Coordinates of C-alpha atoms and ligand atoms in Angstrom, one line a residue:
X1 CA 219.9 271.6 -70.2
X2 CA 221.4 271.8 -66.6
X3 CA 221.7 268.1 -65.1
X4 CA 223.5 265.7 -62.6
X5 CA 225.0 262.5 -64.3
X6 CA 223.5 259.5 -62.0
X7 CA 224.8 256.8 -63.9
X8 CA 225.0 254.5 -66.6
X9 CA 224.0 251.0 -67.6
X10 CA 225.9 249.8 -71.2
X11 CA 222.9 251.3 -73.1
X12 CA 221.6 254.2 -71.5
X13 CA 222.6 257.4 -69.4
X14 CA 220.2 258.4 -66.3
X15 CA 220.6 262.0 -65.4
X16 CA 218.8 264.4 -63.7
X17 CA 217.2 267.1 -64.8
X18 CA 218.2 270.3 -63.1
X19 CA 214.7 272.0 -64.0
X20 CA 212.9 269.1 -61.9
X21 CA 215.4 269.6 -58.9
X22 CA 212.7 270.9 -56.7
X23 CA 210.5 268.0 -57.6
X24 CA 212.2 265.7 -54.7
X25 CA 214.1 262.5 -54.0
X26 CA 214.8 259.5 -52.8
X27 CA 218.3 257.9 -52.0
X28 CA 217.3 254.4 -50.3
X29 CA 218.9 251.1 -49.5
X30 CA 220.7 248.9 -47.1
X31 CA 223.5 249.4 -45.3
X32 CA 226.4 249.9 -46.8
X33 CA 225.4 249.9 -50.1
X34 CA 226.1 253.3 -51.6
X35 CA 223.7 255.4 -49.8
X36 CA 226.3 258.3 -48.9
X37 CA 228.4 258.4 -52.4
X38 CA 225.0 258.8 -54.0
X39 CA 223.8 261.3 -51.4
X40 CA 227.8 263.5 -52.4
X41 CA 227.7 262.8 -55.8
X42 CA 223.9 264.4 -56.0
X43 CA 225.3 267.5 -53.5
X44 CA 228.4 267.9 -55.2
X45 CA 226.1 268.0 -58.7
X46 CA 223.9 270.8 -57.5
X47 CA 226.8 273.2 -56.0
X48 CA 228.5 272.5 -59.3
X49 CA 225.2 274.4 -61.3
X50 CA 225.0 277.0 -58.4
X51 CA 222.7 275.4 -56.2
X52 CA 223.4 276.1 -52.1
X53 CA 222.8 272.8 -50.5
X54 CA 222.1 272.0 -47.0
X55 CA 222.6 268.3 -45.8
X56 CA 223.0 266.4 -42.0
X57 CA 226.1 264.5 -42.0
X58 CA 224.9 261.7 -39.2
X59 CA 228.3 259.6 -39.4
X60 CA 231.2 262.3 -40.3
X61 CA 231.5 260.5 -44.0
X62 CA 230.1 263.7 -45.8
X63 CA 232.4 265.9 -44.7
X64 CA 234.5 264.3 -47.5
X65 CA 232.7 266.8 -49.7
X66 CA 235.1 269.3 -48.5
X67 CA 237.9 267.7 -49.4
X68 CA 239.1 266.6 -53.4
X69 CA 239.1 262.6 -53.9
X70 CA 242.7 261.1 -53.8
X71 CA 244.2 260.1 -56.8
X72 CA 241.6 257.0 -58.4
X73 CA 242.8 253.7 -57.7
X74 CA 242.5 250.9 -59.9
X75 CA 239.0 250.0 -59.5
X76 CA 237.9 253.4 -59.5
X77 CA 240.1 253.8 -62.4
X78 CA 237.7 250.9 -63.6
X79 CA 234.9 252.5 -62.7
X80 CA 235.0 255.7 -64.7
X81 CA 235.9 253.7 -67.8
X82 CA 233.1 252.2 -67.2
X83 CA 231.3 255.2 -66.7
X84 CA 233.0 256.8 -69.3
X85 CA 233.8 259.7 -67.2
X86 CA 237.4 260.4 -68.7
X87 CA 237.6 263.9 -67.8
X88 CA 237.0 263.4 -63.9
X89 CA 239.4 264.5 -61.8
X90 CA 239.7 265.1 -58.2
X91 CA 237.8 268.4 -57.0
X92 CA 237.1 269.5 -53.6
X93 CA 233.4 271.6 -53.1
X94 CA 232.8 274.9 -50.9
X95 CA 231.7 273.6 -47.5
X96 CA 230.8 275.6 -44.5
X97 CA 230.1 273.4 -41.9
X98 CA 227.3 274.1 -38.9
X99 CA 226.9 272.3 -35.7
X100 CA 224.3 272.7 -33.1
X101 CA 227.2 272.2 -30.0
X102 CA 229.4 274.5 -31.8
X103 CA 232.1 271.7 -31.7
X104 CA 232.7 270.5 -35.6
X105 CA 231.4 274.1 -37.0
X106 CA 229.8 277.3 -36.6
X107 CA 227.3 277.1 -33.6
X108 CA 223.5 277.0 -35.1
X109 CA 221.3 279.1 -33.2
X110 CA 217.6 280.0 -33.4
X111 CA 215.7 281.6 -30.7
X112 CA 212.9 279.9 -28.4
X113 CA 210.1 282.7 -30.4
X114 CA 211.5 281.4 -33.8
X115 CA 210.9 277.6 -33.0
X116 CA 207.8 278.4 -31.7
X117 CA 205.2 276.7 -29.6
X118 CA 204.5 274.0 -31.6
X119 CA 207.4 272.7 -32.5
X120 CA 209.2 273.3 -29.0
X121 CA 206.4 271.1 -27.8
X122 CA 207.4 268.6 -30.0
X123 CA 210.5 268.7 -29.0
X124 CA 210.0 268.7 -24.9
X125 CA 207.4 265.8 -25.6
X126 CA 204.8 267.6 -23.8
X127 CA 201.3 266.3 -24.0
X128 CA 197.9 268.3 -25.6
X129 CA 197.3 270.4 -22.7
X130 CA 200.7 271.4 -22.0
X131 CA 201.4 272.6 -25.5
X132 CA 197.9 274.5 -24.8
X133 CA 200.2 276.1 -21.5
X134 CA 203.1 276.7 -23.9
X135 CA 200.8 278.6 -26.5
X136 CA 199.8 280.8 -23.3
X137 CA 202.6 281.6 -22.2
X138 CA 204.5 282.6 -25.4
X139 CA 200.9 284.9 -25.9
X140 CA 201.9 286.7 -22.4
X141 CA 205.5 287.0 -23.7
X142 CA 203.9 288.4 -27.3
X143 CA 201.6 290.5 -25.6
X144 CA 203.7 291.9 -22.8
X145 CA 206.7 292.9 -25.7
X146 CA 209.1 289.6 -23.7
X147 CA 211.6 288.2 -25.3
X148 CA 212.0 284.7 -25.3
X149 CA 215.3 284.0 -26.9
X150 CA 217.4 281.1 -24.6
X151 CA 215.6 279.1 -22.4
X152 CA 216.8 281.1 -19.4
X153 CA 213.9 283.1 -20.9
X154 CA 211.2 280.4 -21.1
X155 CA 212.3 279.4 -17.7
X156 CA 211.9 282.8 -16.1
X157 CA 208.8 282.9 -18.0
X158 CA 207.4 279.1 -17.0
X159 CA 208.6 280.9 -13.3
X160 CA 206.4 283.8 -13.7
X161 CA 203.0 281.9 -14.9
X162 CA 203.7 279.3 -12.2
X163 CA 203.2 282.5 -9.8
X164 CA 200.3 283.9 -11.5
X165 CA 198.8 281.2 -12.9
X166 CA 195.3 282.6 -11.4
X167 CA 195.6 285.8 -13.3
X168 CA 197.0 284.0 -16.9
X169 CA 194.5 281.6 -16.5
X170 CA 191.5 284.6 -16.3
X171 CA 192.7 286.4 -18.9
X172 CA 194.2 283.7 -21.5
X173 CA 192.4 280.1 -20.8
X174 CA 193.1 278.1 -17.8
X175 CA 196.7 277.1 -17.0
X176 CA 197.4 274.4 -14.4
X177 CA 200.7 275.1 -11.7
X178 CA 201.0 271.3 -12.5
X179 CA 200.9 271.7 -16.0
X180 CA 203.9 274.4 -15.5
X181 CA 205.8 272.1 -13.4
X182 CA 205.8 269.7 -16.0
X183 CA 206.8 272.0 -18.5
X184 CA 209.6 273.0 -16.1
X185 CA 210.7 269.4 -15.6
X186 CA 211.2 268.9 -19.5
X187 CA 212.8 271.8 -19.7
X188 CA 215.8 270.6 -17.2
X189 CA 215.9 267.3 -19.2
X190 CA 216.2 269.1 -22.8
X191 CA 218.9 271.6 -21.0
X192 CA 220.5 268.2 -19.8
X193 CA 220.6 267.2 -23.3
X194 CA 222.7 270.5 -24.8
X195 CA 220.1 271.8 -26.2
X196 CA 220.1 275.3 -24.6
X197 CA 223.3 275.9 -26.8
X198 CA 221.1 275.7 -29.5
X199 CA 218.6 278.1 -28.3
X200 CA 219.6 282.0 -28.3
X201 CA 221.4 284.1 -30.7
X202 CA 222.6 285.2 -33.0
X203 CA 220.1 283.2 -34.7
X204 CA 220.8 281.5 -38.1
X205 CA 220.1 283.9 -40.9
X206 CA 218.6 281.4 -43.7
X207 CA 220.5 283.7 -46.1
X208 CA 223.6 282.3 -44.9
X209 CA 222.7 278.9 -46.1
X210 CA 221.8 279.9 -49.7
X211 CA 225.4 281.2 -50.3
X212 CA 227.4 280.8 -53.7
X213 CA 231.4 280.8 -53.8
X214 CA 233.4 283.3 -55.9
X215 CA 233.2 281.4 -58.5
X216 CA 229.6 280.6 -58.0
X217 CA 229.5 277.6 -57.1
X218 CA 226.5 276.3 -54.6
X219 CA 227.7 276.3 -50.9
X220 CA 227.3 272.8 -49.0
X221 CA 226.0 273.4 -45.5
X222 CA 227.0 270.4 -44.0
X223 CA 225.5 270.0 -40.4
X224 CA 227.8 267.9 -37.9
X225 CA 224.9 265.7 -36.7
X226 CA 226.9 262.9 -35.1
X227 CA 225.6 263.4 -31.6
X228 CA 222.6 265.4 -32.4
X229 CA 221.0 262.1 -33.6
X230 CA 221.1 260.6 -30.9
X231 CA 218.6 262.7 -29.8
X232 CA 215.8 262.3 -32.3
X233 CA 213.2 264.4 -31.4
X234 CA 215.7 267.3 -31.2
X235 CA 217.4 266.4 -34.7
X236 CA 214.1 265.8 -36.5
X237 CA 212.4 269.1 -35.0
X238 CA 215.7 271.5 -35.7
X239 CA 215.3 270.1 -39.4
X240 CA 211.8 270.4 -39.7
X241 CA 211.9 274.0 -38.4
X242 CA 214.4 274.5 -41.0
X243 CA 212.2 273.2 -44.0
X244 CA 209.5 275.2 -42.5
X245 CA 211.4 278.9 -42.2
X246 CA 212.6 278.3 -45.5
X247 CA 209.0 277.6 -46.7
X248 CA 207.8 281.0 -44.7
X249 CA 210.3 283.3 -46.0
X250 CA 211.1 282.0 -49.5
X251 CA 208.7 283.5 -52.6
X252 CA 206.8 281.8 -54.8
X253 CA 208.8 281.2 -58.0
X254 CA 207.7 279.8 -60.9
X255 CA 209.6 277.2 -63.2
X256 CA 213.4 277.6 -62.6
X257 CA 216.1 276.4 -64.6
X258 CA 217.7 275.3 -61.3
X259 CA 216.1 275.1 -57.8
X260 CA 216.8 277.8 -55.5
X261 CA 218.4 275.6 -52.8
X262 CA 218.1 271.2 -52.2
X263 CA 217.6 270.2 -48.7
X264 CA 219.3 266.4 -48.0
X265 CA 217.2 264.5 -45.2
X266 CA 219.6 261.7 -44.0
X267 CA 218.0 259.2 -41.6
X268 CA 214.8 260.5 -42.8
X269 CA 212.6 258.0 -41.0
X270 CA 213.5 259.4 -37.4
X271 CA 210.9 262.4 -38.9
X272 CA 208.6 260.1 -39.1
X273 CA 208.9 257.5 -36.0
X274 CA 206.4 258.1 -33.9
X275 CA 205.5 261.2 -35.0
X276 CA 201.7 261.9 -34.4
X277 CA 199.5 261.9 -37.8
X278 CA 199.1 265.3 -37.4
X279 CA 202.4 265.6 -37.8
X280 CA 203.1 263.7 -40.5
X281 CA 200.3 265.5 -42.8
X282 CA 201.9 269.0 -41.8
X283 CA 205.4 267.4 -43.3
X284 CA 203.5 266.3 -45.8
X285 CA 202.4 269.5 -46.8
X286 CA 205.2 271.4 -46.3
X287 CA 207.2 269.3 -48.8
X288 CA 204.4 269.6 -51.0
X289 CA 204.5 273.2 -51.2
X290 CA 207.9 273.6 -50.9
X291 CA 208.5 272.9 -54.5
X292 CA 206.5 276.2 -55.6
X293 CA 209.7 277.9 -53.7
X294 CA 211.8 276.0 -56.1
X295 CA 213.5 274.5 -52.8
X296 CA 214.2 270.7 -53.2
X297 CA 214.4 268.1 -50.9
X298 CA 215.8 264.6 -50.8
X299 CA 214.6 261.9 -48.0
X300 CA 217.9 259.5 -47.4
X301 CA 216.9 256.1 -45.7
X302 CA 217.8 252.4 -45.8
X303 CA 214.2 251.3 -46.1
X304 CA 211.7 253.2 -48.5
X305 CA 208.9 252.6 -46.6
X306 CA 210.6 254.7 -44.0
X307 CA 209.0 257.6 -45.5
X308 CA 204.8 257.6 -45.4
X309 CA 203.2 256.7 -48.9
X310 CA 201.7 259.8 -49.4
X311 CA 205.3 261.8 -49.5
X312 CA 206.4 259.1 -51.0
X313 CA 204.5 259.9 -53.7
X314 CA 205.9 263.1 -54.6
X315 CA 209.2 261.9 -54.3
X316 CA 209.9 262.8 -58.3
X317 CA 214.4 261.3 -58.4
X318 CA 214.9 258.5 -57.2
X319 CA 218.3 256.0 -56.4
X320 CA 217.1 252.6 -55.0
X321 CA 220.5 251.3 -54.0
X322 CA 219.9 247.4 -52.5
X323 CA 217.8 245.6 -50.0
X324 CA 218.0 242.1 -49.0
X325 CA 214.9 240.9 -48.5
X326 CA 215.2 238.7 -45.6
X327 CA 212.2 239.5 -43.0
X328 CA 208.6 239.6 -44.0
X329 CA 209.0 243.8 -43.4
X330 CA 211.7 243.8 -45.8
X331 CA 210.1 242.0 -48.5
X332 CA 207.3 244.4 -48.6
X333 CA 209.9 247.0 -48.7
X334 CA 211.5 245.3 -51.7
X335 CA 207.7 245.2 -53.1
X336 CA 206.7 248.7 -52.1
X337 CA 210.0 250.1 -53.5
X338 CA 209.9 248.1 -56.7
X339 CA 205.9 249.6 -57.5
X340 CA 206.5 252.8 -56.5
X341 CA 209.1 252.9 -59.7
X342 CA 208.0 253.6 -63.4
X343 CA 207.9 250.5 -65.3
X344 CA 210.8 249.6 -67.3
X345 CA 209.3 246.0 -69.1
X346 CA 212.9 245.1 -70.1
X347 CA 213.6 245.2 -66.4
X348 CA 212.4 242.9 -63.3
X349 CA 213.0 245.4 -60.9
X350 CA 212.2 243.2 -57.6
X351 CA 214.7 240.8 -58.7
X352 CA 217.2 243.6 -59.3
X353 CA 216.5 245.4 -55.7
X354 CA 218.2 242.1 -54.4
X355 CA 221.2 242.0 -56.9
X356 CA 222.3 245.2 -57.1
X357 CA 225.9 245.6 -56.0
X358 CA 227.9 248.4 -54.0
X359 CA 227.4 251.7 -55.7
X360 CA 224.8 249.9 -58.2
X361 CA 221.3 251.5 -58.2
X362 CA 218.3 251.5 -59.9
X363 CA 217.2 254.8 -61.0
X364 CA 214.5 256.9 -62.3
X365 CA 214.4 261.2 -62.6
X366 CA 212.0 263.3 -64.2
X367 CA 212.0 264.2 -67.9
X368 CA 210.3 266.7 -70.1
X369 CA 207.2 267.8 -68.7
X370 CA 208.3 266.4 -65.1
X371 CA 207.8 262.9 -66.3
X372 CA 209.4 259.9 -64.9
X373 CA 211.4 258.0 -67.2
X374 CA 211.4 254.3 -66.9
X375 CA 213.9 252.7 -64.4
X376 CA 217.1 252.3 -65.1
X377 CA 219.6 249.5 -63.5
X378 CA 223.3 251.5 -63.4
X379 CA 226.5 251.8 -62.0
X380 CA 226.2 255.0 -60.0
X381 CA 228.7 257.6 -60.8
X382 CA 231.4 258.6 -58.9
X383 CA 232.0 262.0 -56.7
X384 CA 235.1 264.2 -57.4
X385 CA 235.8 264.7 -53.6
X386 CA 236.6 262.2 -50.7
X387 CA 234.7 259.5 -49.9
X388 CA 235.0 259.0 -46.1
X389 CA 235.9 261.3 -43.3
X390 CA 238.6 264.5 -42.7
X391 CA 240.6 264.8 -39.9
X392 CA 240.5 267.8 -37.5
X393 CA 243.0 269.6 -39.3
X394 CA 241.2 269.2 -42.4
X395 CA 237.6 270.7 -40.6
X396 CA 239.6 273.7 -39.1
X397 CA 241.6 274.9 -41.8
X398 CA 237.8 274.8 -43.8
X399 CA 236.2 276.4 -40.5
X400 CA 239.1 279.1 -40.5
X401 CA 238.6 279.9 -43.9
X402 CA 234.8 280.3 -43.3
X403 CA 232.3 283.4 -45.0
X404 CA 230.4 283.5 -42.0
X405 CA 232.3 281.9 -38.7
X406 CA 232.6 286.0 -37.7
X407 CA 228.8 286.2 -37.5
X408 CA 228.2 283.0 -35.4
X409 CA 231.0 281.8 -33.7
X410 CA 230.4 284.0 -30.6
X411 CA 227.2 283.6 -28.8
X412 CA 225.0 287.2 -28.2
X413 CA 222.8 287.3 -25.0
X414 CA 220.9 290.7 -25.1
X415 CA 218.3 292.1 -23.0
X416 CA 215.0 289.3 -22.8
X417 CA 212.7 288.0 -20.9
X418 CA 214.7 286.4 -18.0
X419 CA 216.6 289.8 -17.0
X420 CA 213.4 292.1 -17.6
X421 CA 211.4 289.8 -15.1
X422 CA 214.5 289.6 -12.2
X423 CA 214.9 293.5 -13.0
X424 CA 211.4 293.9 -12.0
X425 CA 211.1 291.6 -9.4
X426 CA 214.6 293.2 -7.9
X427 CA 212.4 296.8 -8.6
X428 CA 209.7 295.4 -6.8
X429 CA 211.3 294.1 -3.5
X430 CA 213.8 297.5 -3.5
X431 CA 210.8 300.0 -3.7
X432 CA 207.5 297.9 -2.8
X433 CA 205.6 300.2 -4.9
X434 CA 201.5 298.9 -4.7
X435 CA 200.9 297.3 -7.8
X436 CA 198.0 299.6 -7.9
X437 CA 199.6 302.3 -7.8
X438 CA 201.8 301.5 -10.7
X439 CA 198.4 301.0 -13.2
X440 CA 197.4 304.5 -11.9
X441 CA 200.2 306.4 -13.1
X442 CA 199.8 304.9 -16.6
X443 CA 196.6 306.0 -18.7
X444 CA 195.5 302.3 -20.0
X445 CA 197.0 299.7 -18.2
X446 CA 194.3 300.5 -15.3
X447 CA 191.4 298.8 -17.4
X448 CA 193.4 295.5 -18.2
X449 CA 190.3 294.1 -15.6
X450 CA 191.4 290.5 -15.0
X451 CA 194.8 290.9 -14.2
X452 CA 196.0 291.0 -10.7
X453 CA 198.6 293.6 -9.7
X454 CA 201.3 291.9 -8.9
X455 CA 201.5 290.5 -12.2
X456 CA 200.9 294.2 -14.1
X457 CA 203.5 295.5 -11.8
X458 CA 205.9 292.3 -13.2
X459 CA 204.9 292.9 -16.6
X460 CA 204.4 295.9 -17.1
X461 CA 207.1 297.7 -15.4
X462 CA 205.9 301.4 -14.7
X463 CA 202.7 300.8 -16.6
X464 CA 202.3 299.1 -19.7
X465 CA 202.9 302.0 -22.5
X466 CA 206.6 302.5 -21.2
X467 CA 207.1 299.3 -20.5
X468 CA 207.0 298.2 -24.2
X469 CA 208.4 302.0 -25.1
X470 CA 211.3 300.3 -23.5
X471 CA 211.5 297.2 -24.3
X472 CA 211.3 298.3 -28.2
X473 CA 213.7 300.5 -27.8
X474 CA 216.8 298.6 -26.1
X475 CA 216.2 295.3 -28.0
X476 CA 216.7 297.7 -31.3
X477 CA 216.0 296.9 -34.9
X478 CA 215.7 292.6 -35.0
X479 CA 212.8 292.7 -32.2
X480 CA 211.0 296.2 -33.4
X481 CA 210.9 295.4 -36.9
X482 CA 210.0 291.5 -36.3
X483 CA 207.7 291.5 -33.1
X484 CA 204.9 291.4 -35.3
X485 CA 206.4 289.6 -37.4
X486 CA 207.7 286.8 -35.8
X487 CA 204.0 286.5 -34.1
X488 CA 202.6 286.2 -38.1
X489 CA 205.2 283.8 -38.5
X490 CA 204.5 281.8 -36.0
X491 CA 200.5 282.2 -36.9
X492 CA 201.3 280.8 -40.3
X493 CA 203.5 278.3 -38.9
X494 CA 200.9 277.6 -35.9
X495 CA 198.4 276.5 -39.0
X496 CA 201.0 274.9 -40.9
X497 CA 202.0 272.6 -38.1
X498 CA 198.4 272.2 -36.5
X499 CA 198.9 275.0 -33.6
X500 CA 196.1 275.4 -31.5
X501 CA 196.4 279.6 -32.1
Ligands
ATP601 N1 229.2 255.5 -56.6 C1 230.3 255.0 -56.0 N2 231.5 255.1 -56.5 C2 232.6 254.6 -55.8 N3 232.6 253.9 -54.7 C3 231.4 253.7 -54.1 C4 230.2 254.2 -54.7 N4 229.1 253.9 -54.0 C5 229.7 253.2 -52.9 N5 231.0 253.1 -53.0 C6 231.8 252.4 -52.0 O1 231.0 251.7 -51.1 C7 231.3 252.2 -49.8 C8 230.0 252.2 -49.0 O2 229.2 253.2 -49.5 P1 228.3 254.2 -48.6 O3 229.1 254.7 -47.4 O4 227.8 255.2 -49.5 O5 227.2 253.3 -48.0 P2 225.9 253.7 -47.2 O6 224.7 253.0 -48.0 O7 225.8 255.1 -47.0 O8 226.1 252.9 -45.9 P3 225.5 253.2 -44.4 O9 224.1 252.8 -44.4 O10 226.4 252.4 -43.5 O11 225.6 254.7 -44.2 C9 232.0 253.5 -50.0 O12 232.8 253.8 -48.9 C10 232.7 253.3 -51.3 O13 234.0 252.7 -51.1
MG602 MG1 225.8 256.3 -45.3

């Protein structure tokens, strides 16, 4: 049997269960109480049996995973007698590491049709009705064969319905300029935030975080997400797309020896702050089915009741590091986190949440059948790499020696919405050509009856046939083959997260 060694109390080991790996976790507790160790050790666990992991590193200490542990001191050297680990010795893991500004690792890209209306929404803060204008225009984009990759394109396009609002609105459901303007202003604050290096391509291939070493060990996508979390909305939304695409594009698998990949969710209650309930049912659901696709996923927070009851619930592994209970909200943490364990009677486990030391947990995994055994007090195991940061050198020489920096280090910015619409609006001023005219030399784009002709001749081009002949053609295989596709996507995504589609 595959597992992880957690750790150990003098009478019994608590390990978990490689088969239940998709079953979901838990690491919770104060500050400064063990948290990260627990988060590498469980990462460094999973690579070892094969498993890719992908985990946000919000402080810089998990890039230690990249690195092997310095020789043990004396306590550690107490530690692991303790633990009676006497074949550990220092081990670095494969690392790739991924960062939305590019800066501490490959750039992560995905393109404004990828994320979506939905969750772009989300994201830009935008109220019911503009969402509504968003879902529009990414329809008129669909529709008209526009890509929408950066958000140059969404602005050209936000441009466009502002001047044609009159015909959108007839054709699609009514669109408000001052609903576009408002869209336009949080676009210029989430371009103010960085966030249009994020948006464009080449897009992250999912593939590329589900990577094994030579000798097949389980890549750790570590994600620099230092300054991302400062903005939340941006850092919760870019993960949650993540769980989601690898929820659309993962099969069904049935009981697996190991899971197919583990998913860490540090800070795990910005996910949840705020967060409409809509929301919060769609995550709900997601990490509920995610486990038929054999993916895992393990909420990281310093309060339990960070994370709402109901995914609590199906939060199978869990390491309850310690809380003080000092405020009324943190002794109903105490109590919530001691209940939500399985009963150990040898054990007062509310007592013990406000004992535990530094890298002292209590801890419960599934067993045979998926059961959970009874909680455990222990002394957590310890990781064979670093604990604490790497310096730059460290990072590059890790970048440099990279499987996939080629493929995303330099940004792509092909043919899309924003230089079809300035070509045709250039087209249109040089030549003037009647809008009218245009439709006529085209056999169907004559009988599109509420649209105007200024916005055929913008969208259309020479009429509406060539105009996505052409645009098929020079965005190549990606667009052709996934036009449709990314609009299904999105349409199982648009139900998944609550669209309005
Ligand atoms: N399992 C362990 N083995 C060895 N040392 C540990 C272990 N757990 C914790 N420590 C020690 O405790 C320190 C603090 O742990 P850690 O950084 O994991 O806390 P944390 O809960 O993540 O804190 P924060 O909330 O500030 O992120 C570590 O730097 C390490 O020295
Ligand atoms: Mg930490």
């Amino acid at each position: 049997m595959a597992s992880i060694f957690v750790g150990r109390n003098d009478d019994t080991a608590v390990d978990l269960d490689a088969r239940y790996g998709n079953r979901h976790g838990m690491i919770a507790g104060a500050t400064g109480t063990g948290k990260s160790v627990s988060l590498m050790l469980l990462a460094e666990g999973f690579s070892r049996l094969g498993v890719p992991c992908f985990l946000a590193d919000a402080k810089g200490d998990l890039a230690g995973l990249s690195q092997a542990a310095g020789a043990p001191s004396e306590k550690l050297a107490a530690r692991l007698a303790r633990l009676g680990l006497a074949d550990w010795k220092p081990q670095a893991n494969p690392v790739v590491f991924w960062d939305i500004y590019g800066k501490s690792g490959h750039p992560v890209r995905a393109t404004v049709s990828e994320m979506g209306p939905t969750l772009l929404s989300r994201i830009m803060e935008l109220n019911d009705t503009q969402e509504g204008v968003m879902e529009v225009i990414f329809r008129v984009a669909d529709d008209e064969g526009l890509l929408l990759l950066d958000l140059g394109d969404l602005r050209a396009m936000l441009g466009f319905a502002a001047e044609h609002a009159k015909d959108i609105s007839a054709r699609y459901g009514l669109i408000s300029t001052q609903s576009v303007a408002a869209i336009q202003r949080a676009l210029l604050k989430l371009e103010q935030d960085g966030a249009d290096a994020f948006f464009g391509e080449p897009a992250l291939e999912l593939a590329d975080l589900m990577r094994q070493d030579m000798s097949g060990r389980g890549v750790i996508s570590v994600l620099a997400a230092d300054a991302l979390i400062m903005k939340p909305r941006l850092y919760s939304t870019f993960l949650l797309w993540l769980l989601s695409e690898l929820f659309e594009q993962l099969p069904e698998v049935g009981d697996l020896d190991v899971p197919k990949m583990v998913f860490f969710f540090d800070e795990a209650h910005l996910l949840f702050d705020d967060a409409p309930p809509a929301l919060r049912q769609r995550v709900e659901q997601v990490v509920r089915l995610i486990r038929s696709k054999g993916v895992g996923v393990y909420f990281c927070s310093q309060n339990p009741d960070d994370v709402p009851g109901e995914i609590l619930g199906q939060l199978g592994n869990r390491v309850q590091h310690a809380l003080r209970a000092f405020t009324p909200r943190d002794q109903k943490a105490v109590k919530a986190a001691a209940e939500t364990f399985a009963r150990n009677p040898k054990l007062d486990v509310t007592e013990a949440i406000g004992t535990l030391g530094t890298g002292e947990a209590l801890a419960s995994t599934l067993g045979d059948g998926g059961v959970p055994s009874p909680v455990q007090k222990v002394l957590v195991s310890t990781p064979t790499c670093r604990i604490g940061a790497i310096t730059d050198d460290e990072r590059r020489t890790i970048r440099s020696r990279s499987p996939v920096g080629g493929k995303y280090d330099t940004a792509i910015d092909r043919e899309s919405a924003e230089e079809r619409l300035a070509a045709r609006a250039a087209e249109k001023s040089a030549t003037d050509t009647p809008p009218a005219k245009a439709g006529r030399k085209d056999d169907g784009a004559g009988d599109t009856g509420g649209w105007g002709g200024v916005v055929r001749d913008a969208v259309f081009g020479t009429g509406r046939r060539q105009g996505m002949i052409e645009t098929m053609a020079k965005s190549m295989v990606r667009t052709a083959g996934s036009q449709a596709g990314q609009r299904i996507v999105r349409g199982i995504l648009g139900s998944i997260f609550g669209g309005k589609r």
